[in-house]
Amino acid sequence: MADGYKLPDDEFNSLREYIYKKSGILFTGRNRFQLEMKIRERLDKTGCGNIPCYIKYLGSPGSVELNTLFNTITVNETSFFRDRSFIATIEKNVIPEIIKTNRALGFGQVRIWSAAASSGEEAYTIAIMLAEQLKGELSKWSVRIFATDINDDVLKACRTGIYSSYSMRNAAPDIRQRYFRQLDSDRYEIRDDIKAMVIPGKCNLMDTEGSKKFNKLDLLLIRNVLIYFDAESKKKVLKTCYENLKPGGHMFLGHSETLFGFDNDFKLVHFVNAVGYRK
Amino acid sequence: MLENFKDKIQSLIEYLPPIPGVMNDLIKLLNAGNCDVREISDLIEKDPSLSVNILRIANSAFYGLPYKVSSLQQAVNLIGLKELASLCMFCSIGPALKPPAGMKTIDLKMFWRHSIATGIIAKIFCREFSIGVREDLYLAGLIHDIGKIIIDRSDHDVYSEVVRLTYDNNVSIGEAENKIIGESHSSIGSWLLEKWKLPRMFIETAAYHHSVRDASEEHRELVAVVSLADQIARLRGFGFGGDMRGTIINETEAFAIVRDGNPHVKDIDLAGFVMDLDRADSEISELEKIING
Ligand SMILES: C[S@@+](CC[C@H](N)C(=O)[O-])C[C@H]1O[C@@H](n2cnc3c(N)ncnc32)[C@H](O)[C@@H]1O
């Protein structure tokens, strides 16, 4: 049965080449099967019998199929307060430092970028942690947390700010209580003032120009996405990341990701059970 | 800052239990470094609980010996005389510093866990990155923070305040100690070890693990490795004392000193090394069990 999904080698190769060029995402022998499963559905829906036809369709004027393809092939797993030691580090080390430096500068401005934000849980988590520490001062600060992704389906979810209890499974009960409003049996809406801090938008990380506007950052989260890229794309993205940070700003990758082996100017900072990269 | 805290500590050290008899002989041996296998195993056998502990450690994953050791003589032959003597010393320190029943103390379990982790990580670090310092450096790791126990023994409330300040203000423990008691656990630890006449390597580790440059040239690299291991243990979650600060390890003094003697260290995968330290966990808990016996 699985055989029905299998693509001829040359078709698989041209498809993966195309996807790689557009998104930096690299499919290899290891995850070939996933791509084949997912692409089958697109071939059926678009009526394309094979990959050459599908690629032509992707490039035809006015086609939105490329979006749909991205929406189909990306892995969007995420949740609130994901990864305990990362969260503890942000709470104990990073946010207090951001607040301190910006206060010293005399203006309460914070710029944060959750690149590859998926449905936004990560961005809202940071917003909640900031609110917890700024307390009454919150309304006087200008906080911008850019939450971007290549997949516009997940961005839609990010815009609504409505989540299930499953995605909040790591949030403490009192956080759920204070920051969410239950809509019905399993839908919870995030508080308006938290929502106002987060700015969802579409951004393909391969688009260097488009990424540039998320600059002067205090904090950049680019978690659990570089794993899908090959070395070349990673290098390109990391260069933009470095440029987009303020001096002294921090970047965090996913839990077991590191920059080892990549020529870069970041300083490796060890926190308790977490590593960050400082410009 | 508390007045006279230094005097108080110094008199406390005067009154601390003297070094156990067996240990005294062992230390003489360590300092001299020439005596035979029979002599030392006879010495250890005089202290039955020490003998048992030594055999347990010799047979633990920590050494990973190819077969089970059943006599002290065998253990001496396999582990080496000096190493065994240091090991005995470590086994005796815990009991020597045991607080009187009912006394309020810092969490001694966490304290020893941090110390053991420091020693074991120092050992793994040297092996993995081919740093040629003496094999028994982990023993220096095991007692580097001994001064904290002394401060705590002399005034538990004061030391709790030090830990709280460290955590709340995100400062180093040394800073907090200096602010509150005007002395650091480093110097206090070294006073005790000096009083006990331990070999220089241990005294210097206690004294300089937070100011590596001050160590003598002879022991500087070893102190630097222990200092790195101390940081790494903390950053691996084997922390003790409230310090939660982030550290750019390769910009520390300790790292620079290790790198000076071992240029290849410049390119090591530090993030990977720290992340993969799970492999130290079983050794740590095994040694912990033996120490807490
Ligand atoms: C596993 S999620 C990570 C979500 C969140 N950062 C976290 O760690 O919980 C990976 C996200 O990366 C996005 N992504 C993949 N390739 C991308 C690209 N080239 N540009 C922007 N986002 C991309 C996917 O759409 C997906 O939502």
Coordinates of C-alpha atoms and ligand atoms in Angstrom, one line a residue:
Chain A
M1 CA 0.0 0.0 0.0
A2 CA 2.8 2.4 0.9
D3 CA 4.1 1.6 -2.5
G4 CA 1.3 3.6 -4.1
Y5 CA 2.8 6.8 -2.7
K6 CA 6.3 6.2 -3.9
L7 CA 7.7 8.7 -6.4
P8 CA 10.2 7.7 -9.1
D9 CA 13.7 8.9 -8.0
D10 CA 14.0 11.6 -10.6
E11 CA 10.6 13.0 -9.7
F12 CA 11.5 12.9 -6.0
N13 CA 14.7 14.7 -6.7
S14 CA 13.2 17.5 -8.8
L15 CA 10.5 18.1 -6.2
R16 CA 12.9 18.2 -3.3
E17 CA 15.2 20.5 -5.3
Y18 CA 12.3 22.8 -5.9
I19 CA 11.2 22.8 -2.2
Y20 CA 14.7 23.3 -1.1
K21 CA 15.2 26.3 -3.3
K22 CA 12.0 27.9 -2.2
S23 CA 12.1 27.2 1.6
G24 CA 15.5 25.9 2.6
I25 CA 13.8 22.8 3.8
L26 CA 15.7 19.7 2.8
F27 CA 14.1 16.3 2.3
T28 CA 16.5 13.4 2.4
G29 CA 16.3 9.7 2.1
R30 CA 15.3 9.6 5.7
N31 CA 12.1 11.7 5.4
R32 CA 11.4 11.0 1.8
F33 CA 8.4 8.9 2.8
Q34 CA 6.8 11.8 4.7
L35 CA 7.1 14.0 1.6
E36 CA 5.7 11.3 -0.7
M37 CA 2.7 10.8 1.6
K38 CA 2.0 14.5 1.7
I39 CA 2.5 15.3 -1.9
R40 CA 0.2 12.5 -3.0
E41 CA -2.7 14.5 -1.6
R42 CA -1.6 17.6 -3.5
L43 CA -1.3 15.7 -6.7
D44 CA -4.8 14.4 -6.3
K45 CA -6.3 17.8 -5.4
T46 CA -4.6 19.6 -8.3
G47 CA -5.2 16.9 -10.8
C48 CA -1.5 16.7 -11.6
G49 CA -0.5 13.2 -12.5
N50 CA 3.2 13.7 -11.9
I51 CA 5.8 16.0 -10.4
P52 CA 6.9 17.8 -13.6
C53 CA 3.3 18.8 -14.2
Y54 CA 2.9 19.8 -10.5
I55 CA 6.0 21.9 -10.6
K56 CA 4.8 23.7 -13.7
Y57 CA 1.5 24.3 -11.8
L58 CA 3.3 25.7 -8.8
G59 CA 5.0 28.3 -11.0
S60 CA 1.9 29.3 -13.0
P61 CA 0.9 32.9 -12.8
G62 CA -1.5 33.7 -9.9
S63 CA -1.2 30.3 -8.4
V64 CA -1.4 30.0 -4.6
E65 CA -0.3 26.4 -4.7
L66 CA 3.1 27.2 -3.3
N67 CA 1.5 28.4 -0.1
T68 CA -0.6 25.3 0.1
L69 CA 2.5 23.2 -0.4
F70 CA 4.3 24.9 2.5
N71 CA 1.2 24.5 4.6
T72 CA 1.2 20.8 3.8
I73 CA 4.9 19.9 4.2
T74 CA 5.9 21.8 7.3
V75 CA 5.9 20.3 10.8
N76 CA 4.2 22.7 13.2
E77 CA 4.5 21.0 16.5
T78 CA 4.6 23.6 19.3
S79 CA 3.0 24.4 22.7
F80 CA 2.9 27.0 25.5
F81 CA 5.9 27.0 27.9
R82 CA 7.6 24.3 25.8
D83 CA 10.9 23.1 27.2
R84 CA 11.3 23.8 30.9
S85 CA 14.9 24.7 31.2
F86 CA 14.6 27.1 28.2
I87 CA 11.6 28.7 29.9
A88 CA 13.4 29.0 33.2
T89 CA 16.3 30.7 31.5
I90 CA 14.1 33.2 29.7
E91 CA 12.3 33.9 33.0
K92 CA 15.3 34.1 35.3
N93 CA 18.0 35.5 33.0
V94 CA 16.8 36.9 29.8
I95 CA 13.7 38.9 30.6
P96 CA 15.2 40.6 33.7
E97 CA 18.2 41.6 31.6
I98 CA 16.0 43.0 28.8
I99 CA 13.9 45.0 31.3
K100 CA 17.0 46.3 33.0
T101 CA 18.9 47.4 29.9
N102 CA 15.8 49.0 28.3
R103 CA 14.9 50.8 31.5
A104 CA 18.5 52.1 31.8
L105 CA 18.2 53.5 28.3
G106 CA 15.2 55.4 29.5
F107 CA 12.7 53.9 27.2
G108 CA 10.5 50.9 27.7
Q109 CA 10.8 49.3 24.3
V110 CA 11.2 45.7 23.6
R111 CA 11.6 43.9 20.3
I112 CA 11.4 40.2 20.0
W113 CA 11.2 37.9 17.0
S114 CA 9.8 34.4 17.1
A115 CA 10.9 33.3 13.7
A116 CA 9.2 30.1 12.7
A117 CA 6.5 30.7 15.3
S118 CA 4.1 28.1 14.1
S119 CA 0.7 28.8 15.7
G120 CA 2.2 31.4 18.1
E121 CA 2.3 29.6 21.4
E122 CA 6.0 30.5 21.8
A123 CA 5.4 34.2 21.1
Y124 CA 2.5 34.4 23.5
T125 CA 4.5 32.6 26.2
I126 CA 7.1 35.2 26.1
A127 CA 4.4 37.9 26.2
I128 CA 3.0 36.4 29.3
M129 CA 6.4 36.1 31.0
L130 CA 7.0 39.8 30.2
A131 CA 3.7 40.8 31.6
E132 CA 4.4 38.8 34.8
Q133 CA 7.6 40.7 35.3
L134 CA 6.6 44.2 34.1
K135 CA 3.3 44.0 36.1
G136 CA 1.8 47.4 36.5
E137 CA 4.4 49.0 34.2
L138 CA 3.3 46.9 31.3
S139 CA 0.9 49.4 29.8
K140 CA 3.7 52.0 29.7
W141 CA 6.1 49.8 27.7
S142 CA 6.0 49.3 24.0
V143 CA 6.5 45.6 23.5
R144 CA 6.6 44.1 20.0
I145 CA 6.9 40.4 19.5
F146 CA 6.9 39.4 15.9
A147 CA 5.6 36.0 15.3
T148 CA 6.3 34.8 11.8
D149 CA 6.1 31.6 9.8
I150 CA 6.1 30.3 6.3
N151 CA 2.9 28.5 6.8
D152 CA -0.2 30.7 6.7
D153 CA -2.6 28.1 8.1
V154 CA -0.7 28.2 11.4
L155 CA -0.5 31.9 11.3
K156 CA -4.3 32.1 11.1
A157 CA -4.4 30.2 14.4
C158 CA -1.9 32.6 15.8
R159 CA -4.1 35.6 14.9
T160 CA -7.1 34.2 16.6
G161 CA -5.3 33.6 19.8
I162 CA -7.5 30.7 20.6
Y163 CA -6.0 27.5 21.8
S164 CA -6.9 24.1 23.2
S165 CA -6.0 22.8 26.6
Y166 CA -3.6 20.4 25.0
S167 CA -1.4 23.2 23.8
M168 CA -1.5 24.7 27.3
R169 CA -0.5 21.5 29.0
N170 CA 2.8 22.9 30.3
A171 CA 1.3 26.2 31.5
A172 CA 0.8 26.5 35.3
P173 CA -2.9 26.5 36.4
D174 CA -2.7 30.1 37.7
I175 CA -1.2 31.3 34.4
R176 CA -4.1 29.6 32.5
Q177 CA -6.5 31.2 34.8
R178 CA -5.2 34.7 34.6
Y179 CA -4.3 34.9 31.0
F180 CA -7.0 32.9 29.2
R181 CA -10.7 33.0 28.9
Q182 CA -12.6 29.8 28.4
L183 CA -14.8 30.1 25.3
D184 CA -16.3 26.6 25.4
S185 CA -15.5 23.1 26.4
D186 CA -11.9 23.1 25.0
R187 CA -11.2 26.5 23.5
Y188 CA -9.4 29.2 25.4
E189 CA -8.8 32.7 24.3
I190 CA -5.7 34.7 25.3
R191 CA -6.1 38.0 27.1
D192 CA -6.4 41.1 24.8
D193 CA -3.4 43.0 26.3
I194 CA -1.2 39.9 25.7
K195 CA -2.5 39.5 22.2
A196 CA -1.7 43.2 21.5
M197 CA 2.0 42.5 22.1
V198 CA 2.2 39.9 19.4
I199 CA 2.4 40.8 15.7
P200 CA 1.8 37.8 13.5
G201 CA 3.1 37.9 9.9
K202 CA 4.3 35.7 7.1
C203 CA 8.0 35.4 6.6
N204 CA 10.0 32.8 4.7
L205 CA 13.3 32.6 6.4
M206 CA 15.0 32.1 3.0
D207 CA 13.8 35.6 2.1
T208 CA 16.8 37.6 3.4
E209 CA 15.3 41.0 2.4
G210 CA 11.9 40.2 3.9
S211 CA 13.6 39.2 7.2
K212 CA 15.4 42.4 7.6
K213 CA 12.6 44.3 9.1
F214 CA 12.6 42.2 12.2
N215 CA 15.7 44.1 13.4
K216 CA 17.1 45.8 16.6
L217 CA 16.0 42.7 18.5
D218 CA 16.5 42.1 22.2
L219 CA 15.6 38.5 21.8
L220 CA 15.3 36.1 18.8
L221 CA 13.8 32.7 19.0
I222 CA 14.5 30.4 16.1
R223 CA 13.6 27.1 17.6
N224 CA 13.1 23.7 16.1
V225 CA 13.2 24.9 12.6
L226 CA 16.9 24.8 11.6
I227 CA 16.7 21.1 11.7
Y228 CA 14.8 21.1 8.5
F229 CA 17.4 23.1 6.7
D230 CA 20.7 22.0 5.2
A231 CA 24.0 23.6 6.1
E232 CA 23.9 26.2 3.3
S233 CA 20.4 27.5 4.2
K234 CA 21.2 27.5 7.9
K235 CA 24.2 29.6 7.3
K236 CA 22.2 32.1 5.3
V237 CA 19.5 32.4 8.0
L238 CA 22.0 32.7 10.8
K239 CA 23.7 35.6 9.2
T240 CA 20.4 37.5 9.1
C241 CA 19.8 36.5 12.7
Y242 CA 23.0 37.9 13.8
E243 CA 22.5 41.2 12.0
N244 CA 19.0 41.5 13.3
L245 CA 20.0 41.4 17.0
K246 CA 21.0 44.4 19.0
P247 CA 24.5 44.1 20.5
G248 CA 24.0 42.1 23.7
G249 CA 20.8 40.5 22.4
H250 CA 20.2 36.8 22.7
M251 CA 19.2 34.1 20.3
F252 CA 17.9 30.7 21.3
L253 CA 17.7 27.6 19.2
G254 CA 15.7 24.4 20.0
H255 CA 16.6 22.2 22.9
S256 CA 19.3 20.0 21.3
E257 CA 20.3 22.4 18.5
T258 CA 23.6 24.1 18.5
L259 CA 25.7 26.2 16.2
F260 CA 28.7 24.0 16.5
G261 CA 30.5 23.6 13.2
F262 CA 29.0 26.9 11.8
D263 CA 31.4 29.7 11.3
N264 CA 29.6 32.5 13.3
D265 CA 30.2 35.5 15.5
F266 CA 27.8 34.6 18.3
K267 CA 29.1 34.1 21.8
L268 CA 28.0 30.8 23.2
V269 CA 26.3 31.4 26.6
H270 CA 25.6 28.5 28.9
F271 CA 22.6 28.8 31.2
V272 CA 21.3 26.1 33.5
N273 CA 20.5 23.3 31.1
A274 CA 20.1 25.6 28.2
V275 CA 22.4 27.4 25.8
G276 CA 21.9 30.7 24.2
Y277 CA 23.8 32.8 21.7
R278 CA 24.7 36.4 22.4
K279 CA 25.7 39.1 19.9
Chain B
M1 CA 28.7 43.1 56.9
L2 CA 29.0 41.1 60.0
E3 CA 31.7 42.1 62.4
N4 CA 34.3 39.6 63.5
F5 CA 33.0 36.9 61.3
K6 CA 36.5 36.0 60.3
D7 CA 37.5 35.5 63.9
K8 CA 34.5 33.4 64.5
I9 CA 35.3 31.2 61.6
Q10 CA 38.9 30.9 62.5
S11 CA 38.0 29.8 66.0
L12 CA 35.5 27.4 64.6
I13 CA 38.3 25.8 62.5
E14 CA 40.3 25.5 65.7
Y15 CA 37.5 23.6 67.2
L16 CA 36.6 21.5 64.3
P17 CA 37.1 17.8 64.8
P18 CA 40.7 17.0 64.1
I19 CA 41.5 15.0 61.1
P20 CA 40.8 11.3 61.8
G21 CA 43.8 9.3 62.8
V22 CA 44.0 7.0 59.7
M23 CA 43.7 10.1 57.5
N24 CA 46.6 11.8 59.1
D25 CA 48.8 8.9 58.3
L26 CA 47.5 8.8 54.8
I27 CA 48.2 12.4 54.3
K28 CA 51.7 12.0 55.4
L29 CA 52.0 9.3 52.9
L30 CA 50.4 11.4 50.2
N31 CA 52.8 14.2 50.8
A32 CA 55.8 11.9 50.9
G33 CA 54.6 9.6 48.2
N34 CA 56.8 6.6 49.1
C35 CA 55.5 3.6 50.9
D36 CA 54.5 0.1 49.9
V37 CA 51.2 -1.6 49.2
R38 CA 51.3 -3.6 52.4
E39 CA 51.8 -0.6 54.5
I40 CA 48.9 1.3 53.1
S41 CA 46.4 -1.6 53.1
D42 CA 47.3 -2.4 56.7
L43 CA 46.6 1.2 57.5
I44 CA 43.2 1.3 55.8
E45 CA 42.2 -2.1 57.3
K46 CA 42.4 -0.5 60.7
D47 CA 39.2 1.4 59.8
P48 CA 36.6 -1.2 58.8
S49 CA 34.0 1.3 57.3
L50 CA 36.8 3.0 55.3
S51 CA 37.9 -0.4 53.9
V52 CA 34.3 -1.2 52.9
N53 CA 33.9 2.1 51.2
I54 CA 37.2 1.8 49.3
L55 CA 36.2 -1.6 47.9
R56 CA 32.8 -0.3 46.9
I57 CA 34.3 2.6 45.0
A58 CA 36.9 0.4 43.5
N59 CA 34.2 -1.8 42.1
S60 CA 31.9 1.0 40.9
A61 CA 31.4 2.3 37.4
F62 CA 33.6 5.1 38.4
Y63 CA 36.7 3.0 37.7
G64 CA 35.2 0.5 35.4
L65 CA 37.7 -2.1 36.4
P66 CA 37.7 -5.3 34.3
Y67 CA 37.0 -7.6 37.2
K68 CA 35.7 -7.5 40.8
V69 CA 38.2 -6.5 43.4
S70 CA 37.9 -8.2 46.7
S71 CA 41.0 -7.2 48.7
L72 CA 42.5 -3.8 49.5
Q73 CA 45.8 -5.0 48.1
Q74 CA 44.2 -5.7 44.8
A75 CA 42.5 -2.3 44.9
V76 CA 45.8 -0.6 45.6
N77 CA 47.5 -2.5 42.7
L78 CA 44.8 -1.5 40.2
I79 CA 44.0 2.1 41.3
G80 CA 47.5 3.1 42.4
L81 CA 48.8 4.1 45.7
K82 CA 48.4 7.8 45.5
E83 CA 44.9 7.7 44.1
L84 CA 43.8 5.3 46.8
A85 CA 45.2 7.5 49.5
S86 CA 43.3 10.5 48.1
L87 CA 40.2 8.4 47.9
C88 CA 40.5 7.4 51.5
M89 CA 40.9 11.0 52.4
F90 CA 37.8 11.9 50.6
C91 CA 35.9 9.1 52.3
S92 CA 37.0 10.4 55.7
I93 CA 36.1 14.0 55.1
G94 CA 32.4 13.6 55.0
P95 CA 32.2 11.9 58.5
A96 CA 34.8 14.4 59.9
L97 CA 32.5 17.2 59.0
K98 CA 29.2 15.6 59.9
P99 CA 27.1 18.1 61.8
P100 CA 25.9 17.2 65.3
A101 CA 22.5 15.7 65.4
G102 CA 19.6 18.1 65.1
M103 CA 21.7 21.0 63.8
K104 CA 20.2 23.0 61.0
T105 CA 22.4 22.9 57.9
I106 CA 22.4 23.6 54.2
D107 CA 21.2 20.7 52.0
L108 CA 24.2 18.5 52.4
K109 CA 23.0 16.0 49.9
M110 CA 22.9 18.7 47.2
F111 CA 26.2 20.0 48.4
W112 CA 27.9 16.7 48.0
R113 CA 26.2 16.0 44.7
H114 CA 27.6 19.2 43.3
S115 CA 31.0 18.4 44.6
I116 CA 31.0 14.9 43.2
A117 CA 29.6 16.2 39.8
T118 CA 32.5 18.7 39.7
G119 CA 35.1 16.0 40.3
I120 CA 33.6 13.6 37.8
I121 CA 33.1 16.2 35.1
A122 CA 36.7 17.4 35.6
K123 CA 37.8 13.8 35.0
I124 CA 35.6 13.4 31.9
F125 CA 36.6 16.8 30.5
C126 CA 40.3 15.8 30.7
R127 CA 39.8 12.4 29.2
E128 CA 37.6 13.7 26.4
F129 CA 39.8 16.6 25.4
S130 CA 43.2 14.9 26.2
I131 CA 44.2 17.3 28.8
G132 CA 47.2 15.9 30.7
V133 CA 46.7 16.8 34.3
R134 CA 47.0 14.2 37.0
E135 CA 44.3 11.5 37.0
D136 CA 43.3 12.1 40.6
L137 CA 42.3 15.7 40.0
Y138 CA 38.7 14.8 40.5
L139 CA 39.5 14.5 44.2
A140 CA 40.3 18.2 44.2
G141 CA 36.9 18.7 42.6
L142 CA 35.3 16.8 45.4
I143 CA 36.5 19.1 48.1
H144 CA 36.8 22.4 46.3
D145 CA 33.7 23.9 48.1
I146 CA 34.5 22.6 51.6
G147 CA 34.5 26.2 52.9
K148 CA 30.8 26.4 52.4
I149 CA 30.2 23.7 55.0
I150 CA 32.4 25.6 57.5
I151 CA 30.5 28.9 57.1
D152 CA 27.2 27.1 57.3
R153 CA 28.3 25.3 60.5
S154 CA 29.4 28.5 62.0
D155 CA 26.1 30.3 61.3
H156 CA 23.4 28.6 59.2
D157 CA 21.1 31.6 59.0
V158 CA 23.9 33.7 57.7
Y159 CA 24.8 31.2 55.0
S160 CA 21.1 30.9 54.0
E161 CA 21.1 34.6 53.5
V162 CA 24.2 34.3 51.3
V163 CA 22.4 31.8 49.1
R164 CA 19.2 33.9 48.9
L165 CA 21.2 37.0 47.9
T166 CA 23.0 35.1 45.2
Y167 CA 19.8 33.8 43.7
D168 CA 17.7 37.0 44.1
N169 CA 20.3 39.4 42.8
N170 CA 21.8 37.1 40.2
V171 CA 25.3 37.6 41.5
S172 CA 28.2 35.2 42.1
I173 CA 28.3 33.4 45.5
G174 CA 31.6 35.0 46.2
E175 CA 30.1 38.5 45.8
A176 CA 27.3 37.6 48.1
E177 CA 29.7 36.1 50.7
N178 CA 31.9 39.2 50.6
K179 CA 29.0 41.4 51.0
I180 CA 27.5 39.5 54.0
I181 CA 30.4 38.0 55.8
G182 CA 33.5 39.7 54.3
E183 CA 35.1 36.4 53.5
S184 CA 34.6 33.8 50.8
H185 CA 34.2 30.1 51.1
S186 CA 37.3 29.8 49.0
S187 CA 39.7 31.2 51.6
I188 CA 37.8 29.6 54.5
G189 CA 38.0 26.2 52.8
S190 CA 41.7 26.7 52.2
W191 CA 42.3 27.5 55.9
L192 CA 40.8 24.2 56.9
L193 CA 42.7 22.2 54.4
E194 CA 45.9 23.9 55.4
K195 CA 45.2 23.1 59.0
W196 CA 44.7 19.5 58.0
K197 CA 48.0 19.7 56.1
L198 CA 46.6 18.4 52.8
P199 CA 48.8 18.4 49.8
R200 CA 49.0 21.8 48.0
M201 CA 46.9 20.8 45.1
F202 CA 43.9 20.5 47.3
I203 CA 44.5 23.7 49.2
E204 CA 45.0 25.7 46.0
T205 CA 41.9 24.3 44.4
A206 CA 39.8 25.4 47.4
A207 CA 41.5 28.7 47.5
Y208 CA 41.5 29.7 43.9
H209 CA 38.7 28.0 42.0
H210 CA 37.1 31.4 41.6
S211 CA 40.3 33.3 40.9
V212 CA 42.4 30.8 38.9
R213 CA 45.2 33.3 38.0
D214 CA 46.2 33.4 41.7
A215 CA 47.1 29.7 41.8
S216 CA 50.8 28.8 41.7
E217 CA 52.1 27.9 38.3
E218 CA 52.5 24.3 39.3
H219 CA 48.9 23.8 40.1
R220 CA 47.2 26.5 37.9
E221 CA 46.1 24.2 35.1
L222 CA 44.6 21.7 37.5
V223 CA 42.7 24.4 39.4
A224 CA 41.5 25.8 36.1
V225 CA 40.1 22.5 35.1
V226 CA 38.3 22.1 38.4
S227 CA 37.0 25.6 38.1
L228 CA 35.6 24.8 34.6
A229 CA 34.1 21.6 35.9
D230 CA 32.6 23.6 38.8
Q231 CA 30.8 25.9 36.4
I232 CA 29.8 23.1 34.1
A233 CA 28.3 21.1 37.0
R234 CA 26.2 24.1 37.9
L235 CA 25.1 24.7 34.4
R236 CA 24.2 21.0 34.1
G237 CA 21.7 21.4 36.9
F238 CA 24.1 20.0 39.6
G239 CA 24.2 23.5 41.1
F240 CA 24.5 24.4 44.7
G241 CA 24.3 27.8 46.3
G242 CA 21.8 29.7 44.2
D243 CA 23.9 30.9 41.4
M244 CA 21.8 30.9 38.2
R245 CA 23.8 33.2 36.0
G246 CA 24.7 32.5 32.4
T247 CA 28.3 32.0 31.6
I248 CA 30.3 32.4 28.4
I249 CA 32.6 29.5 29.3
N250 CA 35.2 30.2 26.6
E251 CA 35.7 33.7 27.9
T252 CA 36.5 32.7 31.4
E253 CA 39.9 32.9 32.9
A254 CA 39.8 29.2 33.7
F255 CA 39.1 28.3 30.0
A256 CA 41.9 30.6 28.9
I257 CA 44.4 28.9 31.1
V258 CA 43.4 25.4 30.0
R259 CA 43.6 26.6 26.4
D260 CA 47.0 28.1 26.8
G261 CA 48.4 24.7 27.7
N262 CA 46.2 22.8 25.3
P263 CA 45.6 24.9 22.1
H264 CA 43.3 22.3 20.6
V265 CA 40.7 23.2 23.3
K266 CA 39.9 26.3 21.4
D267 CA 37.8 24.3 18.9
I268 CA 35.9 21.9 21.2
D269 CA 32.2 21.5 21.0
L270 CA 31.4 23.0 24.4
A271 CA 27.6 23.1 23.9
G272 CA 27.7 19.5 22.9
F273 CA 29.9 18.5 25.7
V274 CA 27.6 20.0 28.3
M275 CA 24.4 18.7 26.7
D276 CA 25.8 15.2 26.5
L277 CA 26.8 14.9 30.1
D278 CA 24.1 12.4 30.9
R279 CA 26.8 9.9 30.8
A280 CA 28.2 11.3 34.0
D281 CA 24.9 10.8 35.8
S282 CA 25.3 7.2 36.8
E283 CA 28.8 7.7 38.0
I284 CA 27.6 10.7 40.1
S285 CA 24.8 8.8 41.7
E286 CA 26.9 5.8 42.4
L287 CA 29.6 7.8 44.2
E288 CA 26.9 9.8 46.0
K289 CA 25.4 6.6 47.4
I290 CA 28.8 5.5 48.7
I291 CA 29.6 8.9 50.2
N292 CA 26.2 9.2 51.9
G293 CA 26.5 5.5 52.8
Ligands
LIG1 C1 8.3 22.6 14.8 S1 7.7 24.3 14.4 C2 8.5 25.2 15.7 C3 7.6 26.1 16.4 C4 8.2 26.8 17.6 N1 9.3 27.6 17.2 C5 8.6 25.9 18.7 O1 9.8 25.5 18.8 O2 7.7 25.4 19.5 C6 8.6 24.7 12.9 C7 8.0 25.8 12.1 O3 8.9 26.3 11.2 C8 8.2 26.7 10.0 N2 9.1 26.8 8.9 C9 9.7 25.8 8.2 N3 10.4 26.3 7.2 C10 10.3 27.7 7.3 C11 10.9 28.7 6.5 N4 11.7 28.5 5.4 N5 10.6 30.0 6.9 C12 9.8 30.2 8.0 N6 9.2 29.3 8.7 C13 9.5 28.0 8.3 C14 7.1 25.6 9.9 O4 6.0 26.1 9.2 C15 6.8 25.4 11.4 O5 5.7 26.1 11.8

